[in-house]
Coordinates of C-alpha atoms in Angstrom, one line a residue:
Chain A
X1470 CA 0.0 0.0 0.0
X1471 CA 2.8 2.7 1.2
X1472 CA 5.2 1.2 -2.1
X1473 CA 1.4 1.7 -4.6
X1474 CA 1.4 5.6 -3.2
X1475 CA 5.2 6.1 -3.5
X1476 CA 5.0 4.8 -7.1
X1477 CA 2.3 6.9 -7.9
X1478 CA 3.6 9.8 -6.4
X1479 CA 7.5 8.7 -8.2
X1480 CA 4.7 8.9 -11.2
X1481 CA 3.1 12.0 -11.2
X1482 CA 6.4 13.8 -9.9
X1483 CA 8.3 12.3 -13.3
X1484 CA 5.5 13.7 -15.5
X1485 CA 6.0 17.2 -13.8
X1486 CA 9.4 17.5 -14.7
X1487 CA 10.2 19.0 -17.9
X1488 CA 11.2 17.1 -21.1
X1489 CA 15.1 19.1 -21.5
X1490 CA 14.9 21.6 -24.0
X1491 CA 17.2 21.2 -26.6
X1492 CA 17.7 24.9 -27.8
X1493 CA 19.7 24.3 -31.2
X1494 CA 17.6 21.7 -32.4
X1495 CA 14.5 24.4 -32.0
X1496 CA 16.4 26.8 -33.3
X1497 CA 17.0 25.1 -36.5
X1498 CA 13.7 23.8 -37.0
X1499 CA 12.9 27.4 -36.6
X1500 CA 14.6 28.2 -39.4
X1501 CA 13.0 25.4 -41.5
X1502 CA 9.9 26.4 -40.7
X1503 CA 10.2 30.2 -42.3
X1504 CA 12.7 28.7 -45.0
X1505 CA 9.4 27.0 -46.1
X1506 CA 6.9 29.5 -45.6
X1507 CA 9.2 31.6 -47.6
X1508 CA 11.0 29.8 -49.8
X1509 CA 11.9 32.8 -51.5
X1510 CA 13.3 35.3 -48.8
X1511 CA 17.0 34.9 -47.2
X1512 CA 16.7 34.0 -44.1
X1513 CA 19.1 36.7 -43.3
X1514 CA 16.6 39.2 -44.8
X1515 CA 14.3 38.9 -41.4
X1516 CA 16.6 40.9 -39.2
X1517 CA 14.4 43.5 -41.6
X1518 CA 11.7 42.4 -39.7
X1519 CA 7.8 42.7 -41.4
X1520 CA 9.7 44.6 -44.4
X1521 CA 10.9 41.3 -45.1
X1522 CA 8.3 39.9 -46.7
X1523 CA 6.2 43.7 -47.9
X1524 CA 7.6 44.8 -50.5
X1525 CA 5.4 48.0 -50.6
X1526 CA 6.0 48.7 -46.3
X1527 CA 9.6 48.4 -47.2
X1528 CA 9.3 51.2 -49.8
X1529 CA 8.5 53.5 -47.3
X1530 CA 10.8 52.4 -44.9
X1531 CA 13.8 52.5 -47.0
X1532 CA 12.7 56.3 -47.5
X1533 CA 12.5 56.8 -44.3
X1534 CA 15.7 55.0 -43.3
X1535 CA 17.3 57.9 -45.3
X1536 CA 16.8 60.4 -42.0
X1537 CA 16.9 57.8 -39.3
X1538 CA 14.7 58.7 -36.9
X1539 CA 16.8 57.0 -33.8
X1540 CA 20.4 59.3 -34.8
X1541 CA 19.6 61.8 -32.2
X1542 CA 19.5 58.8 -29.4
X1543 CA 22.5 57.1 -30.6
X1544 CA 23.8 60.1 -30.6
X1545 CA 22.6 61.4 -27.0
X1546 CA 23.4 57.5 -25.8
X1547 CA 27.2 58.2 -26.7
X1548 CA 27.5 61.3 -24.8
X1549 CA 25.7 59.5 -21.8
X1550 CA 28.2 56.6 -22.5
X1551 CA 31.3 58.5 -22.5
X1552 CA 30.3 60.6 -19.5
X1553 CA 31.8 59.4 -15.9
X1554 CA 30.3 58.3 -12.9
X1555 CA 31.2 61.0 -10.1
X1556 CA 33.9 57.9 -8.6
X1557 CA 35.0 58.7 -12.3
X1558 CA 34.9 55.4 -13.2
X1559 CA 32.6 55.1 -16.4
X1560 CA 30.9 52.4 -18.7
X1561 CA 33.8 51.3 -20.3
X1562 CA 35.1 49.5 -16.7
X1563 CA 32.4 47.3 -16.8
X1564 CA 31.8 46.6 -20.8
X1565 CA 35.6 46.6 -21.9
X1566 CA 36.9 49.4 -24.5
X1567 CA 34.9 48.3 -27.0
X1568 CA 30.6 49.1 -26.2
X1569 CA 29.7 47.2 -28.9
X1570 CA 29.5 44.2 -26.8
X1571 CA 25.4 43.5 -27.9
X1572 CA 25.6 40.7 -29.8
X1573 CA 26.5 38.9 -26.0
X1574 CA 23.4 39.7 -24.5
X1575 CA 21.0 37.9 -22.9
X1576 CA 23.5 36.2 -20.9
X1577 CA 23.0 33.8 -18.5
X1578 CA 25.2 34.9 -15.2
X1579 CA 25.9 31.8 -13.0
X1580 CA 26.7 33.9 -10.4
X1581 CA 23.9 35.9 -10.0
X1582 CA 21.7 32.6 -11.3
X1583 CA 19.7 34.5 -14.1
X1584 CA 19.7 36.3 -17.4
X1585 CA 21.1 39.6 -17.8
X1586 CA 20.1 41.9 -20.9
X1587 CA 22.3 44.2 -22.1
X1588 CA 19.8 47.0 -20.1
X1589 CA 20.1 45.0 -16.7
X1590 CA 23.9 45.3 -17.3
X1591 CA 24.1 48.9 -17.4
X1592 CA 22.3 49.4 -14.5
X1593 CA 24.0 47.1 -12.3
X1594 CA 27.2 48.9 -14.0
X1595 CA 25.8 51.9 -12.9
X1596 CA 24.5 50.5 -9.7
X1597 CA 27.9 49.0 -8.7
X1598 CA 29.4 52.7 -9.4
X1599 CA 27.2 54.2 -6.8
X1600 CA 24.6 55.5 -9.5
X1601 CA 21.3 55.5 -9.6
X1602 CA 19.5 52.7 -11.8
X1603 CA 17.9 54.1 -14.8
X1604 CA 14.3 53.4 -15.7
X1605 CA 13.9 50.7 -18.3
X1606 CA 11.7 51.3 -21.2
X1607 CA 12.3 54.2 -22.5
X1608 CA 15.0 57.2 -22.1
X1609 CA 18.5 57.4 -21.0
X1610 CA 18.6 54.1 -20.9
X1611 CA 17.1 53.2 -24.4
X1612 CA 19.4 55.5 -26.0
X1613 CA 22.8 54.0 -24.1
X1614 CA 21.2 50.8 -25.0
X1615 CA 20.6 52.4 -28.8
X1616 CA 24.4 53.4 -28.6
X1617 CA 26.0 50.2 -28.0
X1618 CA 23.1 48.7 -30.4
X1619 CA 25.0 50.8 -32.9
X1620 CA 28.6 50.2 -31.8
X1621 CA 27.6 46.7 -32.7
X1622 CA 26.6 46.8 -35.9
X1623 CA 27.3 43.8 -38.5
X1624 CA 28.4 41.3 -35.4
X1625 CA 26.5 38.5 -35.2
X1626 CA 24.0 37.4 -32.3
X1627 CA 26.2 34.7 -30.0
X1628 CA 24.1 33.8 -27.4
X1629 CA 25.3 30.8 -25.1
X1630 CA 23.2 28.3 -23.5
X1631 CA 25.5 26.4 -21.4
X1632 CA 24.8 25.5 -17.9
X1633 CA 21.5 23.3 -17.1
X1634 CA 20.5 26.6 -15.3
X1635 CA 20.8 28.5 -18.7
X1636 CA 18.7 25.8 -20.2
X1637 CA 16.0 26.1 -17.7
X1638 CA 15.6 30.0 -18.1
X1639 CA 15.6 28.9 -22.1
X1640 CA 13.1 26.5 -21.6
X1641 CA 10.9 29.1 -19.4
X1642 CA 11.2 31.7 -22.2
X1643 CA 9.8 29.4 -24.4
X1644 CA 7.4 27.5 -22.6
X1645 CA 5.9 31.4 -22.6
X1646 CA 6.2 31.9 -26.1
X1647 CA 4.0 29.5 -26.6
X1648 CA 1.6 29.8 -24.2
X1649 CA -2.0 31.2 -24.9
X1650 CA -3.0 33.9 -22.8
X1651 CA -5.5 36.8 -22.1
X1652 CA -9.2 36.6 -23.0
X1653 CA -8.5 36.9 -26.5
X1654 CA -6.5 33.4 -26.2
X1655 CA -3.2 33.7 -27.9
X1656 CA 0.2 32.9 -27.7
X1657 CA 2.9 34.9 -30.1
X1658 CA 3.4 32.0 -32.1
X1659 CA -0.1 32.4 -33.5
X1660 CA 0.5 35.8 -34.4
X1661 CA 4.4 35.4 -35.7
X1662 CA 4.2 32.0 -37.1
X1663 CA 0.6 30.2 -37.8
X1664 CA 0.1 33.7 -39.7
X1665 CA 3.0 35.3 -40.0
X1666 CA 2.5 37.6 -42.9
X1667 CA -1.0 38.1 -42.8
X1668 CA -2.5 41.1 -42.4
X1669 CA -4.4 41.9 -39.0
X1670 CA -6.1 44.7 -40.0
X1671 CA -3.5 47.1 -41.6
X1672 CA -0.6 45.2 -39.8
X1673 CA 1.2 42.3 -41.0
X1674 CA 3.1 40.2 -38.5
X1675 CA 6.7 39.9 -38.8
X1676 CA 8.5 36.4 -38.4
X1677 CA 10.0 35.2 -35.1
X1678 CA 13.2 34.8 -36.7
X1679 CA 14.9 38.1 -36.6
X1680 CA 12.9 40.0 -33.6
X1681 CA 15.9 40.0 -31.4
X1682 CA 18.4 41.7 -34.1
X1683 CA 17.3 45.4 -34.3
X1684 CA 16.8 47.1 -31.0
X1685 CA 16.0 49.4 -29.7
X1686 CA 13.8 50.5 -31.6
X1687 CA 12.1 54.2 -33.0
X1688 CA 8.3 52.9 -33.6
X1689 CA 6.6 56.0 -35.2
X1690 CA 3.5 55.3 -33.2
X1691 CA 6.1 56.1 -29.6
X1692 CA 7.9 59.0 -31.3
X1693 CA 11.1 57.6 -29.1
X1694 CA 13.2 54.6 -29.4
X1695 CA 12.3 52.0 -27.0
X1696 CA 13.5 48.6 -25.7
X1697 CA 12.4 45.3 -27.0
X1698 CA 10.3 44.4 -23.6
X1699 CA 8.2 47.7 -24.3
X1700 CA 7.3 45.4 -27.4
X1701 CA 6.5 42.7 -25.4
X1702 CA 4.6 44.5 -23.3
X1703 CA 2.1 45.6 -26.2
X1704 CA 1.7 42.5 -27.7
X1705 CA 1.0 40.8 -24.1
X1706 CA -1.6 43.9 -23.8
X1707 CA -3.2 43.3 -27.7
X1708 CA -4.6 40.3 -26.6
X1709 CA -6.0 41.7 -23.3
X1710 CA -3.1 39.7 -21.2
X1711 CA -1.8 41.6 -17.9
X1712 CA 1.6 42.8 -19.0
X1713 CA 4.7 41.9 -17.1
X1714 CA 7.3 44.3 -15.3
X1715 CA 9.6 45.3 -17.7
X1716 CA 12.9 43.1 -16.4
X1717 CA 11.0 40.6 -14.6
X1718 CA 13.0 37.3 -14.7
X1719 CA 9.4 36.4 -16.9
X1720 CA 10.2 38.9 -19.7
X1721 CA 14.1 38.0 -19.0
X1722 CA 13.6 34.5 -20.0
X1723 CA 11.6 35.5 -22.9
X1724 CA 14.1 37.6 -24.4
X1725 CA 16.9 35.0 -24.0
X1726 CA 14.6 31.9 -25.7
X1727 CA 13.7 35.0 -28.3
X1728 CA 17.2 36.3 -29.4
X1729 CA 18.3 32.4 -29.1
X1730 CA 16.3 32.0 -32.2
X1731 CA 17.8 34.7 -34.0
X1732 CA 21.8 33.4 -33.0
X1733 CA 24.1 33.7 -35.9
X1734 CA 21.5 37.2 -37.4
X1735 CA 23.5 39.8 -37.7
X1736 CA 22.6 42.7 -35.9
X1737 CA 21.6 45.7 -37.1
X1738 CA 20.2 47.7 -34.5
X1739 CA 19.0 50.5 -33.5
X1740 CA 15.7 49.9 -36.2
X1741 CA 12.8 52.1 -36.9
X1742 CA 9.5 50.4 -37.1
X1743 CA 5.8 51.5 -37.7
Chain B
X199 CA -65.2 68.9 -78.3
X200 CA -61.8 69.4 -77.7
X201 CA -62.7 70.8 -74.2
X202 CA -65.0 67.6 -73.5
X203 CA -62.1 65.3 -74.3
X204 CA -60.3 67.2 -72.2
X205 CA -62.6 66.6 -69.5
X206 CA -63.2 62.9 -70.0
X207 CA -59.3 62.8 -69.6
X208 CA -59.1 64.4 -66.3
X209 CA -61.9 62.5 -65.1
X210 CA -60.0 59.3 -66.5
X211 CA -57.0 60.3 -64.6
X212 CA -58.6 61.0 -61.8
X213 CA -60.4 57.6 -61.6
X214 CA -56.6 56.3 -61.9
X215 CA -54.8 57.7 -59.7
X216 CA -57.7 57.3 -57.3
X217 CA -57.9 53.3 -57.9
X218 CA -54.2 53.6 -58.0
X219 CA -53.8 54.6 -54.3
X220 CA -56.5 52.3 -53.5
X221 CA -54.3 49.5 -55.0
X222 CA -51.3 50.7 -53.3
X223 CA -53.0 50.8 -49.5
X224 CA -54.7 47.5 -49.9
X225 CA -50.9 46.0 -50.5
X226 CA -49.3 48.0 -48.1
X227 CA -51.8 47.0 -45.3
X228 CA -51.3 43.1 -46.3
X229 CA -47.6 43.6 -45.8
X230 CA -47.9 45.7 -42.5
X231 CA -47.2 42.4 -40.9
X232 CA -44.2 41.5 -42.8
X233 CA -42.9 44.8 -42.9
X234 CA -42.2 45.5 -38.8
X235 CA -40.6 42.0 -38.8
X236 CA -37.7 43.1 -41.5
X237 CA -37.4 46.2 -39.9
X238 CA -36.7 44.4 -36.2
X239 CA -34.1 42.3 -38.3
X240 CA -32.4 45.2 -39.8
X241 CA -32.1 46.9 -36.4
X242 CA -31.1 43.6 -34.9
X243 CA -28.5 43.3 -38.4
X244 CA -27.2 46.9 -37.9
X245 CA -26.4 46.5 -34.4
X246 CA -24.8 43.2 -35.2
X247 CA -22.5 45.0 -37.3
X248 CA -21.5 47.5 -34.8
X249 CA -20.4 44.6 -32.9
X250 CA -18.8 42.8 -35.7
X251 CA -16.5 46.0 -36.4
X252 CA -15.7 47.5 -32.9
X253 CA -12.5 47.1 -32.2
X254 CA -13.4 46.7 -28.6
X255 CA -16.4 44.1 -29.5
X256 CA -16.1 41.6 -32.2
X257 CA -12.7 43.7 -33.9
X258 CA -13.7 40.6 -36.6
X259 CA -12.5 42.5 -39.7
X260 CA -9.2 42.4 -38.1
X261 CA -9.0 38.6 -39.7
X262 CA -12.1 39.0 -41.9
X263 CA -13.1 40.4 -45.5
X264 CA -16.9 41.0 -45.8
X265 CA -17.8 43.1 -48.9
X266 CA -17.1 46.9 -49.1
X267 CA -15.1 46.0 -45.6
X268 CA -11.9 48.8 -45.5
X269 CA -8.7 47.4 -43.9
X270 CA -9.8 44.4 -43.5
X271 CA -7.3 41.3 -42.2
X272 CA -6.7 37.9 -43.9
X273 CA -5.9 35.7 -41.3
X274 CA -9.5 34.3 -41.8
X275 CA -11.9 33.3 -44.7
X276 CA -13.8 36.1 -46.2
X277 CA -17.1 35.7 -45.1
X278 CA -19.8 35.8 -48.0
X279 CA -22.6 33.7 -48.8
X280 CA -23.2 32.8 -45.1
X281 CA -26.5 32.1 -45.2
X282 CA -26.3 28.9 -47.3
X283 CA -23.1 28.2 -46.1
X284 CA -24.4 27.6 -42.3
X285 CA -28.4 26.9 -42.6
X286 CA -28.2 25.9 -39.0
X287 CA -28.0 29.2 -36.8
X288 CA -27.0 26.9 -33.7
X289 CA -23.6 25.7 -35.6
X290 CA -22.9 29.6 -36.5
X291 CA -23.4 30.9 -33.0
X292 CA -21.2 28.0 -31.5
X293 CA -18.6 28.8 -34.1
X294 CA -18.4 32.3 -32.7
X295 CA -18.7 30.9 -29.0
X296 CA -16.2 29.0 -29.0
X297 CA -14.0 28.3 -32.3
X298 CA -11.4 25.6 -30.8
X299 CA -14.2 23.2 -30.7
X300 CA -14.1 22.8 -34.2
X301 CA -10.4 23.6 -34.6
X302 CA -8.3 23.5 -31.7
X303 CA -5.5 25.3 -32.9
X304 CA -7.8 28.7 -34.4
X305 CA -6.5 31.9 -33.5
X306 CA -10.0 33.0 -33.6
X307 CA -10.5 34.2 -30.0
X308 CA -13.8 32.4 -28.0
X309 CA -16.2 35.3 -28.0
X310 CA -18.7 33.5 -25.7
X311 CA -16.5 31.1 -23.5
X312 CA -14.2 33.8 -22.5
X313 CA -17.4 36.1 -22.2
X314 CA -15.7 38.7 -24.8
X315 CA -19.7 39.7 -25.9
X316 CA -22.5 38.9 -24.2
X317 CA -24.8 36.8 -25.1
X318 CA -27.2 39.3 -26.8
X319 CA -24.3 40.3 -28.5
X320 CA -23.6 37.1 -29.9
X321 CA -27.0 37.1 -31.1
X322 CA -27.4 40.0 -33.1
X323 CA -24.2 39.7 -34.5
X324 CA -25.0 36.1 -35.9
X325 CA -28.0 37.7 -37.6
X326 CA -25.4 40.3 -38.9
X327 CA -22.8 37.0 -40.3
X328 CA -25.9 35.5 -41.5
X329 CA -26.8 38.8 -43.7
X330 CA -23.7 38.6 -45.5
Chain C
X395 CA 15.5 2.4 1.8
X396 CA 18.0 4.4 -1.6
X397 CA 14.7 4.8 -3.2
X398 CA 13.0 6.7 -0.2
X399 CA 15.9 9.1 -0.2
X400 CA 15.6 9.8 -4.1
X401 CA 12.0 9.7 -4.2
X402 CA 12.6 12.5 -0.9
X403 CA 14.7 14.8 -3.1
X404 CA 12.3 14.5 -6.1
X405 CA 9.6 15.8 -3.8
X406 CA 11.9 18.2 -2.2
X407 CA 12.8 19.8 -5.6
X408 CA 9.5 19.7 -7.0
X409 CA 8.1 21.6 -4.1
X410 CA 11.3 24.1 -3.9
X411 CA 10.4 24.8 -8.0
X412 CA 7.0 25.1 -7.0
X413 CA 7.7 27.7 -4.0
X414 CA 10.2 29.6 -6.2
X415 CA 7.4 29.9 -9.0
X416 CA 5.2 31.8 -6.7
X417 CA 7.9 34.0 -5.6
X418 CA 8.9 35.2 -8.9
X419 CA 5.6 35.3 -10.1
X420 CA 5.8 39.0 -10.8
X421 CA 2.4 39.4 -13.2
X422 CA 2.4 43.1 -13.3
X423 CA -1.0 45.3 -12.3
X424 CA -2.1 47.2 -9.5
X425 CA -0.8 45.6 -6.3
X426 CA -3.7 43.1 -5.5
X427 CA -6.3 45.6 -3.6
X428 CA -7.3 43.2 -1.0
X429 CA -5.9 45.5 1.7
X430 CA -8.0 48.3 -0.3
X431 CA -11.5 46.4 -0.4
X432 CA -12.1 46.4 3.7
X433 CA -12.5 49.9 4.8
X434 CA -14.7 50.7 1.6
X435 CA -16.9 47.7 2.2
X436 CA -17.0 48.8 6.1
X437 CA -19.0 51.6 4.7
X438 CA -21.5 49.1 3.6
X439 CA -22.9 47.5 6.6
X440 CA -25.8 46.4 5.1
X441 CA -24.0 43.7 2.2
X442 CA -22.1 41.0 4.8
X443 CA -22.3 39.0 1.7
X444 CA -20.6 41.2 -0.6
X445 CA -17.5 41.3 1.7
X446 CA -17.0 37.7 1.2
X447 CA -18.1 37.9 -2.1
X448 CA -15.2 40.5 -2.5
X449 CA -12.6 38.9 -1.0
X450 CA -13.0 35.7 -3.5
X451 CA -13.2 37.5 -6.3
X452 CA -9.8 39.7 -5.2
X453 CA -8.3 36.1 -3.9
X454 CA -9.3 34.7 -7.4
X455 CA -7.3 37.4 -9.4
X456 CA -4.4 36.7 -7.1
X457 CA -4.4 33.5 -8.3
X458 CA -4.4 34.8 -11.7
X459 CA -1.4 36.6 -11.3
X460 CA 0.7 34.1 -9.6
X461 CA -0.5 31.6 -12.6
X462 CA 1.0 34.4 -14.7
X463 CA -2.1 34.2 -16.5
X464 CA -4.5 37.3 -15.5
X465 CA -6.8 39.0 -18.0
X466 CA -6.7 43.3 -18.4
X467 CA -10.9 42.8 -18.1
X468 CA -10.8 41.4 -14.7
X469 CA -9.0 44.4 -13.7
X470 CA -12.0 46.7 -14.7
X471 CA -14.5 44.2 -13.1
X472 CA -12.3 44.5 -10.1
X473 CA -12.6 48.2 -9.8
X474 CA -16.3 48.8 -10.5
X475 CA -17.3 46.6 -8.4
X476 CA -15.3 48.3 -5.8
X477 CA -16.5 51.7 -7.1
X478 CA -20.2 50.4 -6.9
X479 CA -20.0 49.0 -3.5
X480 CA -18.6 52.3 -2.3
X481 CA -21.4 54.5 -4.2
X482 CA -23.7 51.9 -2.4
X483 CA -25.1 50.4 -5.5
X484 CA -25.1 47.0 -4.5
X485 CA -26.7 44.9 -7.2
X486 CA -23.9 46.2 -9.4
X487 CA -21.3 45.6 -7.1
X488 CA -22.2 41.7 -6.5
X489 CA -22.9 42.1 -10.6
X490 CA -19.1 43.0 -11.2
X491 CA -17.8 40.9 -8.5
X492 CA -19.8 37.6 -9.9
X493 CA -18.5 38.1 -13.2
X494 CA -14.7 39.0 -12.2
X495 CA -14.9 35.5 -10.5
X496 CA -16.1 34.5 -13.6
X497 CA -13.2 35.6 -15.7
X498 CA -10.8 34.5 -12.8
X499 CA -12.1 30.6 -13.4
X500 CA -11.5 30.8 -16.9
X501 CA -7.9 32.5 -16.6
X502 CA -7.3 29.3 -14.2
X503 CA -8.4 26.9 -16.8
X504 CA -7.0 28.3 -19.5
X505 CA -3.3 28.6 -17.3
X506 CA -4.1 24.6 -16.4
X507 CA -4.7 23.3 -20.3
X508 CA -2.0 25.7 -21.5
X509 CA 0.4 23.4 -19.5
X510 CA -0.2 20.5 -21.8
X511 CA -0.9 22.2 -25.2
X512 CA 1.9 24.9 -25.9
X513 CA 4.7 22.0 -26.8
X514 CA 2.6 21.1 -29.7
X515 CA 3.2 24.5 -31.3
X516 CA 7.2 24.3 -31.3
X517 CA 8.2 24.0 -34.7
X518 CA 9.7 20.2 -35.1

């Protein structure tokens, strides 16, 4: 009787535990899955987002490429860069000589056991320097983030998955990818691969593949460049989901399973969108 | 003689127009019936429609082409020709209720499971789908 | 007597994964108003019912949250029935506070069949 409950409980406690994630092999089937929904387009093509795959959209953002709309911020996120802490110590301490260090980021940081964005690191650079932390979204921080985008320019995405921590937060990220949620009852896979392309209204959905290369990003409808969890915040809101806190180990997780999938893209951030 | 002919004329038209209207009531009174039950339909199909195209409410052109629609998505079939297509109202309305029945992997959200419009909603809007 | 100690740390883990998951269970939103609802329903000593009714429907959205699964609508349902209750209109209050439950059930269910169904969307 006691060894019939301690199976069943063995049982139901191996069915809880995940299956291990296997985060190249998703990847790649990833990949298949546009390469044949598009047989057409280079895969490299999707760090260019929706214009990608609309050829008229693209028109008008080539045009409007001509003036980006996110210099000033690079150019404002340089100045904050360069500018010391009052120990004058500065960013460069903590990043190396080179800022273009975001093809690195997510990371997952044994140490502190979770993911770091690149915007987690400059606050906890900052934070470590006896500064204040900067507010995440938008601002200051956005446009250091936009200038280190920038600085890294034509490196390619490198994110590592190593420990079985690192997996875990992977397989969190995803697991919420997937998910359906809010009472409209989807899941971003609905929107960016079941019917990626198709027009919702006057928007068309832009692949998964690619989403992590460009950011931040100047979205016409913010008027500011913004980081990628501001995204993830509308899209959790479009479907009448609670959001998340920008930065909570939720959205952290999601980023790193996100700009997994787009490892080996080269960057070419900071992008203007819609 | 002229003038007489003229006369007889008037009197002739008269006599039309006169049997004419007579005509025209005796129809209209036949169809009084019919006629207050189309116009409850159409204020039931018009307010069906405001449902179907709030983007609060049904938001269904987001995925959906009806005719004359303006920005409307593709993620769904257009719908035209409903009425033959679904004969059975019950079918249509459970459609909207709750899409995954029929195809658990729809990104058509469940309007009546996840209580997204109420039920009188749902109803007026089905008369709207069934219009098209 | 090996097998009682693995099947001990199985448990172990699964509850510590468990625990943790509530912990950082940070769904966003106004901080849960529980703390808010008792002094406005004080005000309305004639609904005993509606406290209770309240509190299940504020405990429910709690839930919600934790499941990382809570709905912008129950939010709204939330606050007018608080509003209502305080403007002492209480067939609106119990109205809002039914139906927030409501939503909360099906935010639950949905978290609870989402567990199963999201791996069949990976790309293979």
């Amino acid at each position: 009787m006691k060894w019939t409950n301690l199976i069943a409980l063995l049982l139901t406690s191996m069915m809880v535990a995940p299956v291990q994630a296997d985060p190249e092999a998703d990847r790649l089937a990833l990949r298949d899955f546009y390469q044949q929904k598009f047989p057409d387009i280079d895969l490299a093509e999707f760090q260019n987002g929706v214009y990608a795959i609309d050829a008229k959209m693209r028109e008008q953002w080539v045009e409007m490429e001509d003036f980006p709309p996110y210099e000033i911020a690079i150019d404002e996120g340089e100045a904050l860069y360069n500018t010391p802490f009052a120990n004058g110590k500065s960013y460069a301490d903590c990043f190396g000589d080179d800022p273009g260090v975001k093809h690195n980021y997510p990371l997952f940081d044994q140490a502190r056991g979770g993911v770091v964005t690149l915007e987690v690191a400059i606050n906890n650079c900052r934070k470590e320097n006896g500064e204040e932390a900067l507010p995440w979204l938008v601002g200051e921080l956005a446009e250091i983030s936009s200038y280190m985008a920038y600085q890294s320019r034509g490196k390619s995405i490198d994110i590592k998955i190593e420990s079985p921590e690192a997996v875990a937060a992977y397989a969190e990220g995803q697991q919420f990818y997937y998910t359906r949620r809010g009472q409209l009852n989807f899941d971003c896979s609905g929107c960016h691969q079941q019917q990626v392309g198709q027009n919702l209204r006057a928007e068309r959905t832009s692949p998964t593949l690619g989403h992590a290369t460009h950011w931040p990003v100047y979205r016409g409808r913010w008027q500011f460049v913004g980081n990628i969890q501001k995204r993830f915040q509308e899209c959790n809101i479009q479907v009448r989901a609670v959001p998340f806190k920008a930065q909570s180990e939720t959205y952290r997780n999601l980023e790193y399973f996100l700009t997994y999938m787009s490892n080996g893209m080269e960057l070419n951030g900071p992008g203007s969108r819609r | 003689m002229l003038r007489v002919t003229e006369s007889v004329n008037k009197v002739l038209l008269a006599v039309c127009v006169a049997a004419g209207l007579l005509l025209a009531s005796g129809l209209a009174t036949a169809q009084n019936a019919d006629n207050s039950v189309d116009a409850e339909l159409a204020e039931r199909i018009k307010a069906g429609r405001a449902v179907f195209e709030n983007r609060r409410k049904g938001n269904c052109l987001s995925c959906h082409l009806v005719i004359g629609s303006e920005l409307p998505g593709n993620a769904g079939p257009p719908l035209i020709g409903m009425q033959a297509r679904w004969p059975d109202r019950k079918a249509l309305k459970a459609q909207v209720y709750d899409p995954t029945i029929a195809n658990p992997n729809t990104i058509m959200p469940p309007y009546g499971l996840h209580r997204i419009l109420t039920e009188e909603e749902l109803d007026v809007l089905v008369d709207y789908v069934l219009s098209l | 007597m090996k097998n009682l100690w693995i099947l001990g740390l199985v448990l172990f883990s699964v509850l510590a994964c468990d625990s943790q998951q509530k912990n950082t269970a940070e769904a966003n939103a106004e901080k849960s108003a529980v703390a808010e609802v008792a002094p406005v329903v004080a005000e309305v000593s004639k609904a005993p019912d509606f406290v209770s009714l309240m509190q299940q429907a504020e405990d429910l959205y709690v839930q919600t949250e934790t499941a990382k699964h809570a709905w912008l609508i129950n939010l709204d349902r939330l606050k007018d029935a608080r509003l209502a209750a305080k403007e002492g209109d209480m067939d609106k209050a119990v109205a809002n506070a039914e139906e927030a439950i409501k939503l909360s059930e099906l935010a639950l269910k949905q978290a609870e069949s989402e567990k199963s169904l999201w791996q069949a969307r990976v790309p293979q």
